[in-house]
Short mmCIF file of C-alpha atoms and ligand atoms in Angstrom, two decimals:
data_model
loop_
_atom_site.label_atom_id
_atom_site.label_comp_id
_atom_site.label_asym_id
_atom_site.label_seq_id
_atom_site.Cartn_x
_atom_site.Cartn_y
_atom_site.Cartn_z
CA MET A 121 5.94 -53.74 27.18
CA LYS A 122 5.78 -52.74 23.48
CA THR A 123 2.07 -52.54 23.96
CA GLY A 124 2.57 -49.94 27.37
CA ILE A 125 5.15 -47.98 25.36
CA LYS A 126 2.11 -47.62 22.82
CA ILE A 127 0.03 -46.56 24.79
CA ILE A 128 1.94 -43.82 26.57
CA SER A 129 3.10 -42.35 23.24
CA VAL A 130 -0.53 -42.81 21.92
CA MET A 131 -1.52 -40.86 25.23
CA LEU A 132 1.41 -38.48 25.06
CA ILE A 133 0.58 -37.75 21.47
CA SER A 134 -3.14 -37.23 22.24
CA ALA A 135 -2.04 -34.95 24.87
CA ILE A 136 -0.07 -32.76 22.81
CA THR A 137 -2.57 -32.60 20.35
CA SER A 138 -5.56 -31.52 22.69
CA VAL A 139 -3.24 -28.60 24.31
CA GLU A 140 -2.03 -27.04 20.82
CA ALA A 141 -5.95 -27.36 19.60
CA ILE A 142 -6.60 -25.39 22.77
CA SER A 143 -3.68 -22.94 22.39
CA GLN A 144 -4.32 -22.71 18.54
CA GLN A 145 -8.07 -21.74 19.87
CA LYS A 146 -6.72 -19.28 22.08
CA SER A 147 -4.36 -17.65 19.74
CA LEU A 148 -5.89 -14.25 19.19
CA ASN A 149 -4.35 -14.90 15.08
CA ILE A 150 -4.37 -10.88 14.84
CA ILE A 151 -2.44 -9.35 11.71
CA PRO A 152 -0.47 -6.86 12.46
CA LYS A 153 0.33 -8.17 15.68
CA PRO A 154 -0.94 -6.41 18.27
CA ALA A 155 1.53 -3.98 20.65
CA LYS A 156 0.31 -5.88 23.87
CA ALA A 157 -2.17 -8.31 24.12
CA VAL A 158 -4.05 -10.21 26.83
CA ILE A 159 -6.31 -13.39 26.67
CA GLU A 160 -8.80 -13.56 29.02
CA LYS A 161 -11.36 -15.98 30.98
CA GLY A 162 -14.24 -16.33 28.79
CA GLU A 163 -15.84 -15.84 25.52
CA PHE A 164 -18.47 -13.15 24.17
CA ARG A 165 -20.73 -14.24 22.52
CA LEU A 166 -22.63 -12.16 19.56
CA THR A 167 -26.19 -13.24 18.78
CA LYS A 168 -28.67 -11.73 16.86
CA ARG A 169 -29.44 -9.58 20.09
CA SER A 170 -26.32 -8.39 20.40
CA VAL A 171 -26.21 -4.10 19.10
CA ILE A 172 -23.57 -1.77 18.11
CA VAL A 173 -23.66 1.39 19.98
CA THR A 174 -21.60 4.46 19.33
CA SER A 175 -20.38 7.31 21.21
CA SER A 176 -22.12 9.93 19.95
CA ASP A 177 -23.95 10.74 16.15
CA ASP A 178 -21.38 12.08 14.52
CA PRO A 179 -21.55 10.40 11.12
CA GLU A 180 -18.41 9.20 10.19
CA PHE A 181 -19.49 6.49 12.64
CA ASN A 182 -20.78 5.05 9.84
CA ASN A 183 -16.91 4.24 8.26
CA ILE A 184 -16.20 2.03 11.63
CA VAL A 185 -19.61 -0.02 11.68
CA ARG A 186 -19.73 -0.27 7.90
CA PRO A 187 -16.94 -3.28 8.08
CA ILE A 188 -18.73 -4.85 10.98
CA GLN A 189 -21.81 -5.05 9.36
CA GLU A 190 -20.21 -6.40 6.14
CA TYR A 191 -18.39 -8.96 7.73
CA LEU A 192 -20.72 -10.30 9.24
CA GLN A 193 -23.20 -10.52 6.46
CA ASN A 194 -20.58 -11.39 3.57
CA ILE A 195 -17.86 -13.74 5.50
CA CYS A 196 -20.06 -15.14 8.64
CA ASN A 197 -23.22 -15.30 6.80
CA LYS A 198 -25.18 -13.38 9.67
CA SER A 199 -27.93 -10.50 9.64
CA PRO A 200 -26.76 -6.65 10.47
CA LEU A 201 -26.75 -6.23 14.37
CA THR A 202 -28.81 -3.43 15.09
CA LEU A 203 -27.21 -0.11 15.69
CA LYS A 204 -27.48 2.70 18.30
CA ARG A 205 -26.44 5.95 17.67
CA SER A 206 -24.67 8.49 20.74
CA GLY A 207 -25.61 5.41 23.37
CA LYS A 208 -24.30 4.19 25.94
CA PRO A 209 -22.34 0.36 26.33
CA SER A 210 -25.20 -2.35 26.98
CA ARG A 211 -25.32 -5.98 27.66
CA GLY A 212 -23.78 -7.59 24.94
CA SER A 213 -23.18 -4.91 22.67
CA ILE A 214 -20.14 -3.93 20.74
CA PHE A 215 -19.45 -0.36 22.01
CA LEU A 216 -17.22 2.45 19.82
CA LYS A 217 -16.15 5.36 21.90
CA LEU A 218 -14.34 7.59 20.04
CA ASN A 219 -12.80 9.50 23.28
CA SER A 220 -10.18 12.75 22.51
CA GLU A 221 -8.91 12.65 26.02
CA SER A 222 -7.96 8.79 26.32
CA GLY A 223 -4.43 9.66 25.99
CA ILE A 224 -4.30 6.41 23.47
CA GLN A 225 -1.78 7.73 20.61
CA LYS A 226 -2.76 8.38 16.98
CA GLU A 227 -4.24 5.74 14.90
CA GLY A 228 -3.75 3.60 18.03
CA TYR A 229 -7.12 1.72 20.03
CA LYS A 230 -7.61 -0.05 22.91
CA LEU A 231 -10.02 -3.17 22.25
CA SER A 232 -11.34 -5.13 25.49
CA VAL A 233 -13.44 -7.96 25.21
CA MET A 234 -15.28 -8.91 27.64
CA LYS A 235 -18.11 -11.63 28.59
CA LYS A 236 -20.74 -9.04 29.07
CA GLY A 237 -20.19 -7.21 26.09
CA VAL A 238 -16.78 -5.60 23.56
CA VAL A 239 -15.41 -1.90 24.34
CA ILE A 240 -13.04 -0.61 21.61
CA GLU A 241 -11.62 3.00 22.61
CA ALA A 242 -9.90 5.46 20.37
CA SER A 243 -9.01 8.97 20.06
CA ASP A 244 -9.29 9.31 16.43
CA PHE A 245 -11.45 7.69 14.01
CA ALA A 246 -8.73 5.26 12.34
CA GLY A 247 -8.23 3.61 15.69
CA LEU A 248 -11.84 2.59 16.34
CA PHE A 249 -11.65 1.35 12.47
CA TYR A 250 -8.40 -0.57 13.48
CA GLY A 251 -9.99 -1.65 16.45
CA VAL A 252 -12.69 -3.12 14.52
CA GLN A 253 -10.15 -5.01 12.07
CA SER A 254 -8.40 -6.39 15.13
CA LEU A 255 -11.91 -7.58 16.41
CA LEU A 256 -12.91 -9.12 13.62
CA GLN A 257 -10.11 -11.05 12.98
CA MET A 258 -10.63 -12.77 16.21
CA ILE A 259 -13.57 -14.35 15.07
CA PRO A 260 -12.93 -17.53 13.58
CA VAL A 261 -14.08 -17.91 9.75
CA GLY A 262 -17.21 -20.24 9.81
CA ASP A 263 -20.52 -20.16 8.08
CA TYR A 264 -22.75 -18.98 11.25
CA GLY A 265 -26.09 -19.08 10.54
CA GLU A 266 -28.57 -18.66 13.62
CA SER A 267 -25.38 -19.73 15.54
CA ALA A 268 -23.60 -17.21 18.02
CA ILE A 269 -20.19 -16.62 17.14
CA LYS A 270 -17.98 -17.06 20.52
CA ILE A 271 -14.96 -14.40 20.21
CA THR A 272 -11.92 -15.35 22.92
CA CYS A 273 -12.18 -12.28 26.36
CA ALA A 274 -9.26 -10.64 25.58
CA THR A 275 -7.60 -6.86 26.38
CA ILE A 276 -5.63 -5.40 23.47
CA GLU A 277 -3.81 -1.83 23.69
CA ASP A 278 -2.39 -1.30 20.53
CA SER A 279 -0.82 1.96 18.49
CA PRO A 280 1.33 1.44 14.94
CA ARG A 281 5.29 2.18 15.21
CA PHE A 282 5.32 3.70 11.80
CA GLY A 283 3.05 6.33 10.11
CA TRP A 284 3.67 5.42 6.45
CA ARG A 285 2.70 1.77 6.23
CA GLY A 286 2.25 1.61 2.07
CA LEU A 287 1.47 -0.12 -0.39
CA HIS A 288 2.09 0.46 -4.22
CA LEU A 289 0.40 -0.42 -7.80
CA ASP A 290 1.60 0.37 -11.11
CA VAL A 291 -1.24 0.83 -13.36
CA CYS A 292 0.66 1.77 -16.13
CA ARG A 293 2.44 -1.42 -17.17
CA HIS A 294 -0.96 -2.82 -17.02
CA PHE A 295 -3.99 -1.02 -16.45
CA MET A 296 -5.95 -2.62 -14.02
CA PRO A 297 -9.85 -1.73 -13.70
CA LYS A 298 -11.33 0.64 -10.94
CA GLU A 299 -13.16 -2.20 -9.40
CA PHE A 300 -10.01 -3.81 -8.97
CA VAL A 301 -8.33 -0.79 -7.54
CA LEU A 302 -10.94 -0.62 -4.64
CA LYS A 303 -10.73 -4.16 -3.75
CA TYR A 304 -6.98 -3.67 -3.57
CA ILE A 305 -7.28 -0.82 -0.90
CA ASP A 306 -9.96 -2.59 0.89
CA TYR A 307 -7.61 -5.67 1.59
CA MET A 308 -4.64 -2.76 2.67
CA SER A 309 -7.19 -1.26 5.29
CA MET A 310 -7.89 -5.00 6.45
CA TYR A 311 -4.07 -5.50 7.97
CA LYS A 312 -3.93 -1.96 8.81
CA PHE A 313 -2.14 -0.50 5.86
CA ASN A 314 -2.82 3.45 5.74
CA THR A 315 -0.90 4.47 2.64
CA PHE A 316 -1.85 3.56 -0.76
CA HIS A 317 0.98 5.05 -3.61
CA PHE A 318 -0.98 5.04 -7.08
CA HIS A 319 1.40 4.66 -9.65
CA LEU A 320 -0.22 6.87 -12.64
CA THR A 321 1.84 7.64 -15.21
CA ASP A 322 4.41 5.82 -17.06
CA ASP A 323 6.10 5.46 -20.70
CA GLN A 324 3.93 2.56 -21.20
CA GLY A 325 0.73 4.65 -20.28
CA TRP A 326 -0.98 7.41 -19.03
CA ARG A 327 -3.76 6.53 -16.64
CA ILE A 328 -5.48 9.47 -14.95
CA GLU A 329 -7.97 12.04 -17.15
CA MET A 330 -6.50 15.91 -17.52
CA GLU A 331 -9.17 18.76 -18.30
CA LYS A 332 -6.41 20.55 -20.16
CA TYR A 333 -4.59 17.87 -21.81
CA PRO A 334 -7.19 15.99 -23.19
CA ASP A 335 -4.77 13.82 -25.26
CA LEU A 336 -2.75 12.63 -22.01
CA VAL A 337 -5.31 10.02 -22.09
CA ASN A 338 -7.00 10.08 -26.03
CA ILE A 339 -3.34 9.08 -27.11
CA GLY A 340 -1.19 8.32 -24.28
CA SER A 341 -3.18 5.99 -22.51
CA VAL A 342 -2.76 3.37 -25.65
CA ARG A 343 -0.43 1.56 -26.69
CA SER A 344 -0.37 -0.34 -29.81
CA GLU A 345 1.22 -3.83 -28.33
CA THR A 346 3.32 -5.12 -25.45
CA ARG A 347 6.04 -7.25 -25.77
CA ILE A 348 5.12 -11.18 -24.80
CA GLY A 349 7.49 -11.95 -21.15
CA LYS A 350 10.59 -11.66 -21.95
CA SER A 351 10.68 -13.51 -25.49
CA ASP A 352 11.26 -10.84 -28.26
CA LYS A 353 7.76 -11.65 -30.04
CA PHE A 354 4.61 -8.84 -29.61
CA ASP A 355 1.12 -9.80 -29.02
CA GLY A 356 -0.24 -7.34 -31.55
CA THR A 357 -2.77 -6.26 -28.94
CA GLU A 358 -3.90 -2.93 -28.21
CA HIS A 359 -3.59 -2.38 -24.27
CA ARG A 360 -5.55 0.68 -22.86
CA GLY A 361 -7.13 2.04 -19.79
CA TYR A 362 -7.23 5.23 -17.72
CA PHE A 363 -9.49 7.05 -14.76
CA THR A 364 -11.82 9.45 -15.49
CA LYS A 365 -11.74 11.94 -13.01
CA GLU A 366 -14.95 10.82 -11.28
CA GLU A 367 -13.23 7.14 -11.01
CA ILE A 368 -10.13 9.07 -9.00
CA ARG A 369 -12.69 10.94 -6.71
CA GLU A 370 -14.32 7.53 -6.30
CA ILE A 371 -11.44 6.07 -5.28
CA VAL A 372 -9.85 8.77 -3.05
CA LYS A 373 -13.50 8.52 -1.01
CA TYR A 374 -13.29 4.71 -0.64
CA ALA A 375 -9.67 4.96 0.85
CA ALA A 376 -10.32 7.86 3.04
CA GLU A 377 -13.51 5.67 4.45
CA ARG A 378 -10.85 3.07 5.22
CA TYR A 379 -8.29 5.64 6.54
CA ILE A 380 -5.89 5.73 3.74
CA THR A 381 -4.45 8.14 1.97
CA VAL A 382 -4.06 7.86 -1.95
CA VAL A 383 -0.35 9.27 -2.82
CA PRO A 384 -0.17 10.03 -6.66
CA GLU A 385 2.57 9.42 -8.60
CA ILE A 386 3.33 12.10 -11.67
CA GLU A 387 6.77 10.71 -13.15
CA MET A 388 9.12 13.49 -14.38
CA PRO A 389 11.99 13.96 -15.85
CA GLY A 390 11.98 10.87 -17.22
CA HIS A 391 9.27 7.84 -17.56
CA ALA A 392 7.51 10.35 -19.62
CA SER A 393 7.18 8.47 -23.10
CA ALA A 394 3.39 8.44 -22.66
CA ALA A 395 3.36 12.31 -21.89
CA LEU A 396 5.63 13.05 -25.03
CA THR A 397 3.73 11.12 -27.49
CA SER A 398 0.58 13.09 -26.08
CA TYR A 399 2.29 16.13 -26.64
CA PRO A 400 5.64 15.97 -28.40
CA GLU A 401 6.83 19.90 -28.30
CA LEU A 402 7.61 19.04 -24.36
CA GLY A 403 10.56 16.44 -25.58
CA CYS A 404 13.86 18.19 -26.35
CA THR A 405 13.65 16.98 -29.67
CA GLY A 406 9.57 17.18 -30.61
CA GLY A 407 9.53 13.58 -31.56
CA PRO A 408 7.97 11.33 -32.81
CA TYR A 409 7.47 9.80 -29.71
CA LYS A 410 5.44 6.19 -29.34
CA VAL A 411 3.86 5.29 -26.16
CA GLN A 412 6.24 2.39 -25.41
CA THR A 413 5.34 -1.65 -25.95
CA LYS A 414 8.52 -2.71 -24.03
CA TRP A 415 9.61 -2.26 -20.90
CA GLY A 416 12.87 -0.70 -19.28
CA VAL A 417 14.55 3.07 -19.33
CA PHE A 418 13.95 5.20 -22.24
CA ASP A 419 15.89 8.47 -23.34
CA GLU A 420 13.22 10.39 -24.38
CA VAL A 421 12.00 12.62 -21.18
CA PHE A 422 10.86 16.28 -20.40
CA CYS A 423 12.92 18.77 -21.87
CA ALA A 424 14.39 20.87 -18.81
CA GLY A 425 15.08 23.99 -21.42
CA LYS A 426 11.55 24.76 -22.45
CA GLU A 427 9.15 26.60 -19.93
CA SER A 428 6.54 25.05 -21.85
CA THR A 429 7.39 21.63 -20.15
CA PHE A 430 6.59 23.65 -16.84
CA LYS A 431 4.07 25.36 -17.76
CA PHE A 432 2.38 21.69 -18.23
CA LEU A 433 3.58 20.17 -15.40
CA GLN A 434 1.87 22.73 -13.26
CA ASP A 435 -1.28 22.75 -14.92
CA VAL A 436 -1.19 18.71 -14.54
CA ILE A 437 -0.09 19.79 -10.81
CA ASP A 438 -3.18 22.02 -10.20
CA GLU A 439 -5.39 19.49 -11.14
CA VAL A 440 -4.08 16.60 -9.42
CA ILE A 441 -3.87 18.24 -6.63
CA GLU A 442 -7.27 19.45 -6.87
CA LEU A 443 -8.36 15.34 -6.93
CA PHE A 444 -5.82 13.87 -4.20
CA PRO A 445 -5.57 15.82 -0.98
CA SER A 446 -2.61 13.61 0.06
CA LYS A 447 0.33 15.99 2.17
CA PHE A 448 2.71 14.43 -0.31
CA ILE A 449 2.77 13.95 -4.05
CA HIS A 450 5.00 11.87 -5.43
CA ILE A 451 6.76 13.04 -8.47
CA GLY A 452 9.06 10.38 -9.17
CA GLY A 453 12.44 11.33 -10.45
CA ASP A 454 13.55 7.57 -11.20
CA GLU A 455 15.77 6.42 -13.93
CA CYS A 456 16.26 9.78 -16.04
CA PRO A 457 18.91 9.06 -18.26
CA LYS A 458 20.64 12.65 -19.41
CA SER A 459 21.42 11.99 -23.21
CA SER A 460 18.73 13.82 -24.87
CA TRP A 461 19.32 16.79 -22.48
CA LYS A 462 22.91 16.56 -23.31
CA SER A 463 22.12 17.15 -26.93
CA CYS A 464 19.99 20.11 -26.56
CA PRO A 465 21.03 23.38 -27.08
CA LEU A 466 17.78 24.48 -24.59
CA CYS A 467 18.69 22.00 -21.75
CA GLN A 468 22.50 23.27 -22.23
CA GLN A 469 21.45 26.67 -22.48
CA ARG A 470 19.45 26.48 -19.34
CA ILE A 471 22.06 24.64 -17.67
CA LYS A 472 24.63 27.69 -18.75
CA ASP A 473 21.99 29.98 -16.85
CA GLU A 474 21.22 28.42 -14.25
CA GLY A 475 24.80 27.97 -13.09
CA LEU A 476 25.29 23.88 -12.97
CA SER A 477 27.47 21.64 -13.51
CA ASP A 478 25.59 19.44 -15.20
CA GLU A 479 23.43 17.09 -16.07
CA HIS A 480 22.51 15.64 -12.70
CA GLN A 481 22.23 19.11 -11.45
CA LEU A 482 19.67 20.03 -13.93
CA GLN A 483 17.61 17.24 -12.80
CA SER A 484 17.78 18.55 -8.79
CA TRP A 485 17.04 21.80 -10.48
CA PHE A 486 13.69 20.48 -11.96
CA VAL A 487 12.59 18.73 -9.31
CA THR A 488 13.10 22.19 -6.99
CA ARG A 489 11.61 23.88 -8.90
CA MET A 490 8.37 21.84 -9.15
CA GLU A 491 8.86 21.47 -5.89
CA LYS A 492 9.01 24.81 -4.77
CA TYR A 493 5.38 24.85 -7.18
CA ILE A 494 4.33 22.08 -5.38
CA ASN A 495 5.42 23.75 -2.15
CA GLU A 496 3.15 26.80 -2.62
CA LYS A 497 0.25 24.61 -3.15
CA GLY A 498 0.72 23.99 1.04
CA ARG A 499 1.87 20.33 -0.25
CA LYS A 500 5.46 17.99 -0.42
CA ILE A 501 6.83 16.74 -2.68
CA ILE A 502 8.33 12.68 -2.21
CA GLY A 503 10.72 11.27 -5.25
CA TRP A 504 12.93 7.92 -5.81
CA ASP A 505 16.02 7.91 -4.39
CA GLU A 506 17.63 9.43 -7.55
CA ILE A 507 16.70 12.89 -6.63
CA LEU A 508 19.32 12.73 -4.28
CA GLU A 509 22.08 12.95 -7.52
CA GLY A 510 23.27 16.38 -8.03
CA GLY A 511 21.29 17.87 -4.79
CA LEU A 512 17.98 17.05 -2.99
CA ALA A 513 15.48 19.75 -3.37
CA PRO A 514 15.09 21.32 -0.14
CA ASN A 515 11.91 19.93 1.33
CA ALA A 516 11.55 16.72 -0.70
CA ALA A 517 10.80 13.59 1.31
CA VAL A 518 12.85 10.87 -0.70
CA MET A 519 11.88 6.76 -1.17
CA SER A 520 14.64 4.73 -0.83
CA TRP A 521 14.55 1.90 -3.30
CA ARG A 522 17.84 1.07 -5.08
CA GLY A 523 18.65 -0.73 -1.71
CA VAL A 524 18.90 1.39 1.59
CA ALA A 525 22.14 3.91 0.95
CA GLY A 526 19.45 6.76 -0.05
CA GLY A 527 17.65 6.79 2.85
CA ILE A 528 20.54 6.74 5.17
CA GLU A 529 21.92 9.44 3.12
CA ALA A 530 18.44 11.38 3.17
CA ALA A 531 17.40 10.99 6.75
CA LYS A 532 21.35 11.90 8.01
CA ALA A 533 20.37 15.22 5.89
CA GLY A 534 17.06 15.60 7.53
CA HIS A 535 15.05 14.49 5.15
CA TYR A 536 12.21 12.70 5.39
CA VAL A 537 12.07 9.10 4.12
CA VAL A 538 9.99 5.83 3.07
CA MET A 539 12.06 2.56 2.96
CA SER A 540 11.48 0.35 -0.15
CA PRO A 541 14.25 -1.31 -1.19
CA GLY A 542 14.28 -3.67 -4.20
CA THR A 543 15.80 -6.45 -1.69
CA HIS A 544 12.99 -6.77 0.64
CA CYS A 545 10.05 -4.80 -0.34
CA TYR A 546 9.31 -5.46 -4.27
CA PHE A 547 6.50 -7.87 -4.43
CA ASP A 548 7.02 -8.10 -8.14
CA HIS A 549 9.96 -10.17 -7.25
CA TYR A 550 9.74 -14.24 -6.75
CA GLN A 551 8.17 -15.66 -3.91
CA ALA A 552 9.62 -18.96 -4.23
CA ASP A 553 11.43 -21.37 -6.55
CA ALA A 554 11.17 -19.99 -9.79
CA ALA A 555 10.67 -22.64 -11.58
CA SER A 556 7.35 -23.46 -9.46
CA GLN A 557 5.90 -19.95 -10.11
CA PRO A 558 4.50 -17.59 -13.25
CA LEU A 559 7.15 -15.26 -14.70
CA ALA A 560 8.27 -12.51 -13.29
CA ILE A 561 10.75 -9.82 -13.49
CA GLY A 562 13.33 -11.66 -11.40
CA GLY A 563 14.54 -11.30 -7.39
CA PHE A 564 13.90 -13.74 -4.80
CA THR A 565 11.55 -12.42 -2.31
CA PRO A 566 9.90 -14.58 0.09
CA LEU A 567 7.73 -14.19 3.08
CA GLU A 568 10.60 -14.74 5.51
CA LYS A 569 12.25 -12.33 4.39
CA VAL A 570 9.70 -9.71 3.98
CA TYR A 571 8.92 -10.63 7.49
CA GLY A 572 12.85 -9.88 8.43
CA TYR A 573 12.72 -6.63 7.14
CA GLU A 574 13.77 -3.81 9.46
CA PRO A 575 13.08 -0.59 8.16
CA VAL A 576 15.33 1.52 10.22
CA PRO A 577 18.87 1.06 9.11
CA GLU A 578 21.55 0.35 11.95
CA GLU A 579 23.78 3.23 10.35
CA LEU A 580 21.15 5.78 12.03
CA THR A 581 21.48 7.32 15.64
CA SER A 582 17.84 7.59 17.10
CA GLU A 583 17.54 10.90 16.48
CA GLU A 584 18.17 10.72 12.38
CA SER A 585 15.95 7.15 13.03
CA LYS A 586 12.81 9.88 13.67
CA TYR A 587 13.21 10.77 9.83
CA ILE A 588 11.94 7.01 8.52
CA MET A 589 8.43 7.70 8.15
CA GLY A 590 7.94 3.83 7.55
CA ALA A 591 8.33 1.90 4.77
CA GLN A 592 5.98 0.18 1.30
CA ALA A 593 5.96 -2.67 -0.90
CA ASN A 594 5.85 -1.99 -4.45
CA VAL A 595 3.96 -3.67 -7.09
CA TRP A 596 4.99 -3.11 -10.51
CA THR A 597 3.34 -4.78 -13.47
CA GLU A 598 5.55 -5.46 -16.05
CA TYR A 599 5.31 -9.12 -15.42
CA ILE A 600 2.37 -8.95 -13.98
CA LEU A 601 -1.03 -9.15 -16.17
CA SER A 602 -4.17 -9.26 -14.19
CA PRO A 603 -5.61 -8.56 -10.83
CA GLU A 604 -5.95 -12.39 -9.82
CA HIS A 605 -1.91 -12.04 -10.39
CA VAL A 606 -1.68 -8.97 -8.88
CA GLU A 607 -3.46 -10.77 -5.43
CA TYR A 608 -1.01 -13.80 -5.99
CA MET A 609 2.23 -11.29 -5.37
CA VAL A 610 0.87 -9.32 -2.79
CA TYR A 611 -0.53 -12.03 -0.60
CA PRO A 612 0.44 -13.59 2.09
CA ARG A 613 3.47 -11.22 2.02
CA ALA A 614 1.86 -8.21 2.60
CA ALA A 615 0.42 -9.46 6.02
CA ALA A 616 3.92 -9.85 6.66
CA LEU A 617 5.03 -6.41 5.74
CA SER A 618 1.94 -4.90 7.53
CA GLU A 619 3.79 -6.20 10.94
CA VAL A 620 7.12 -5.04 9.98
CA VAL A 621 5.08 -1.30 9.96
CA TRP A 622 2.76 -1.69 12.89
CA THR A 623 4.13 -3.92 15.34
CA PRO A 624 7.21 -3.31 17.46
CA ASN A 625 10.03 -4.93 16.75
CA GLU A 626 10.37 -7.29 20.49
CA GLY A 627 6.61 -8.78 19.73
CA ARG A 628 7.65 -10.33 16.34
CA GLU A 629 8.66 -13.83 15.70
CA TYR A 630 8.24 -15.52 12.44
CA SER A 631 7.30 -18.89 13.41
CA ASP A 632 4.78 -17.47 15.64
CA PHE A 633 3.63 -14.93 11.73
CA LYS A 634 3.83 -18.18 10.18
CA ARG A 635 1.13 -19.71 12.21
CA ARG A 636 -1.25 -16.83 12.14
CA VAL A 637 -0.82 -16.26 9.09
CA THR A 638 -1.69 -20.16 8.15
CA THR A 639 -4.99 -18.98 9.91
CA HIS A 640 -5.70 -16.30 7.59
CA THR A 641 -5.56 -18.13 4.05
CA GLU A 642 -9.00 -19.27 5.21
CA LEU A 643 -9.90 -15.75 5.16
CA TYR A 644 -8.42 -15.75 2.06
CA LYS A 645 -10.29 -18.46 0.41
CA LYS A 646 -13.75 -16.68 1.78
CA ILE A 647 -13.16 -13.70 0.28
CA GLY A 648 -11.81 -14.46 -2.74
CA ILE A 649 -8.15 -13.21 -2.61
CA ASN A 650 -5.74 -15.01 -4.91
CA TYR A 651 -2.90 -15.52 -3.02
CA CYS A 652 0.51 -17.61 -3.38
CA LYS A 653 0.32 -20.91 -1.69
CA SER A 654 4.16 -22.13 -1.55
CA GLU A 655 4.73 -21.39 1.84
CA PHE A 656 1.27 -23.37 3.09
CA GLU A 657 2.63 -26.64 1.28
CA LYS A 658 6.19 -27.21 2.58
C1 TNX B 242 12.28 -0.30 -11.17
S1 TNX B 242 11.91 1.44 -9.08
C2 TNX B 242 11.47 1.29 -11.69
C3 TNX B 242 10.41 1.13 -11.87
C4 TNX B 242 10.46 -0.72 -12.59
C5 TNX B 242 11.14 -1.41 -11.20
C6 TNX B 242 10.48 -3.33 -11.89
C7 TNX B 242 11.38 2.52 -9.49
C8 TNX B 242 11.86 3.49 -9.02
N1 TNX B 242 11.86 2.30 -11.01
O1 TNX B 242 10.08 1.76 -13.06
O2 TNX B 242 9.19 -1.29 -12.72
O3 TNX B 242 11.90 -1.16 -11.36
O4 TNX B 242 11.15 -3.45 -10.57
#
């Protein structure tokens, strides 16, 4: 009797295991999860006879073909496929079809994996690029050599929920080399992020070369030492680094080839110590200032009373606009203490002359003046939610970081918003029990919390919700000293956020995501992304 039960239970367990194995195999494991996906019977076999065919000879197809070839070579250990430009689909081919009449939404795609071949169709190149990302994620990670790659047949119709799917990187607190920035952008594109917010200036370092103001990097990109962790000690070691214009151009081009817009952030009026150290005459007291060696908020800010401040900032913006084709220029606007303006005769005079009531309005006047200049150049400004204080500049978009209240207020007033609340979108926060983690700034934002984020606040009507452009995660590097550490803080949380900003809510479920992201850790290992393993060791 006992043996009988044992046999039945063994049979049951093995039956469960084999069903699991099949469903595991049959699951597409795509992140972010596509809006619609149907698994079909059979599989497509990618062999060395397979070819890539493009629907025209437009050179932009290079951006679409390149990731396929690189993935096959570097991840699957296969030779590149033959490329036929401007052909028709043939048996066994991957056909890339650009069709502006397809009715497929911007950045969307239709992917059909059939036994006889693969077709990816889109109405723009970004859509084709995302179709390719999905296809590549359907290849089980492995070393294929001479064997065929089998891809489960499926039909996918997909397009993003939001137009702003962002990740940010602070290269001021700790400088990150160009090679890493490129890698960061490349991995973003795998998860269909389309906006890279590049935080380039802050109290602890100015990181972008400006021709008119060479001291911004000669002086402003160097700090004498850095506070060690949260201790009272300093490391006694100089920290320096900046991007030349040439490097910036390379980054912008590399990102564009992956359908990612680089939004530069030039901080004003606060977080300006590095700029003021380089050009002390731009501060209220004239200095001396120093490139800060610890973290926090500093009283030294750009003087709002001097015309030379605006001449300087406009010159900087001219050079920035020339480098970055983005529609938005981020002007910071956060954490600007008002004490130096309070005791500055020129700032007080400005308040009087402009009929302003206080220093908050002076900040608003400052930002509005810069906005006008930037608008005249055909661009828009976006700033942290402090730019709401004292009145929002007329065309400004708001990045809501101190919770969601700023985002709600701005959307209700008809301004565009990017949601990035500290509660869910700060990847400098802990992602697991602090005792098990490298030192972080604080907070607690584990994978499931990120996954559970809803960028459209309940307080908004459907009309107002249209102003929510999307969401992004911020990666501040006060306590993140190296590229490896950045990756550790970002992965796997970026995978969770990618689904928040891409997938319709109805299709999202954490346990299903968790299963898929677990399969992605194989990919992380293979490509060498340093990720946090805490969630996978439970
Ligand atoms: C607040 S978010 C800041 C940054 C810090 C960050 C640390 C924002 C607009 N300002 O300067 O690095 O907190 O989490």
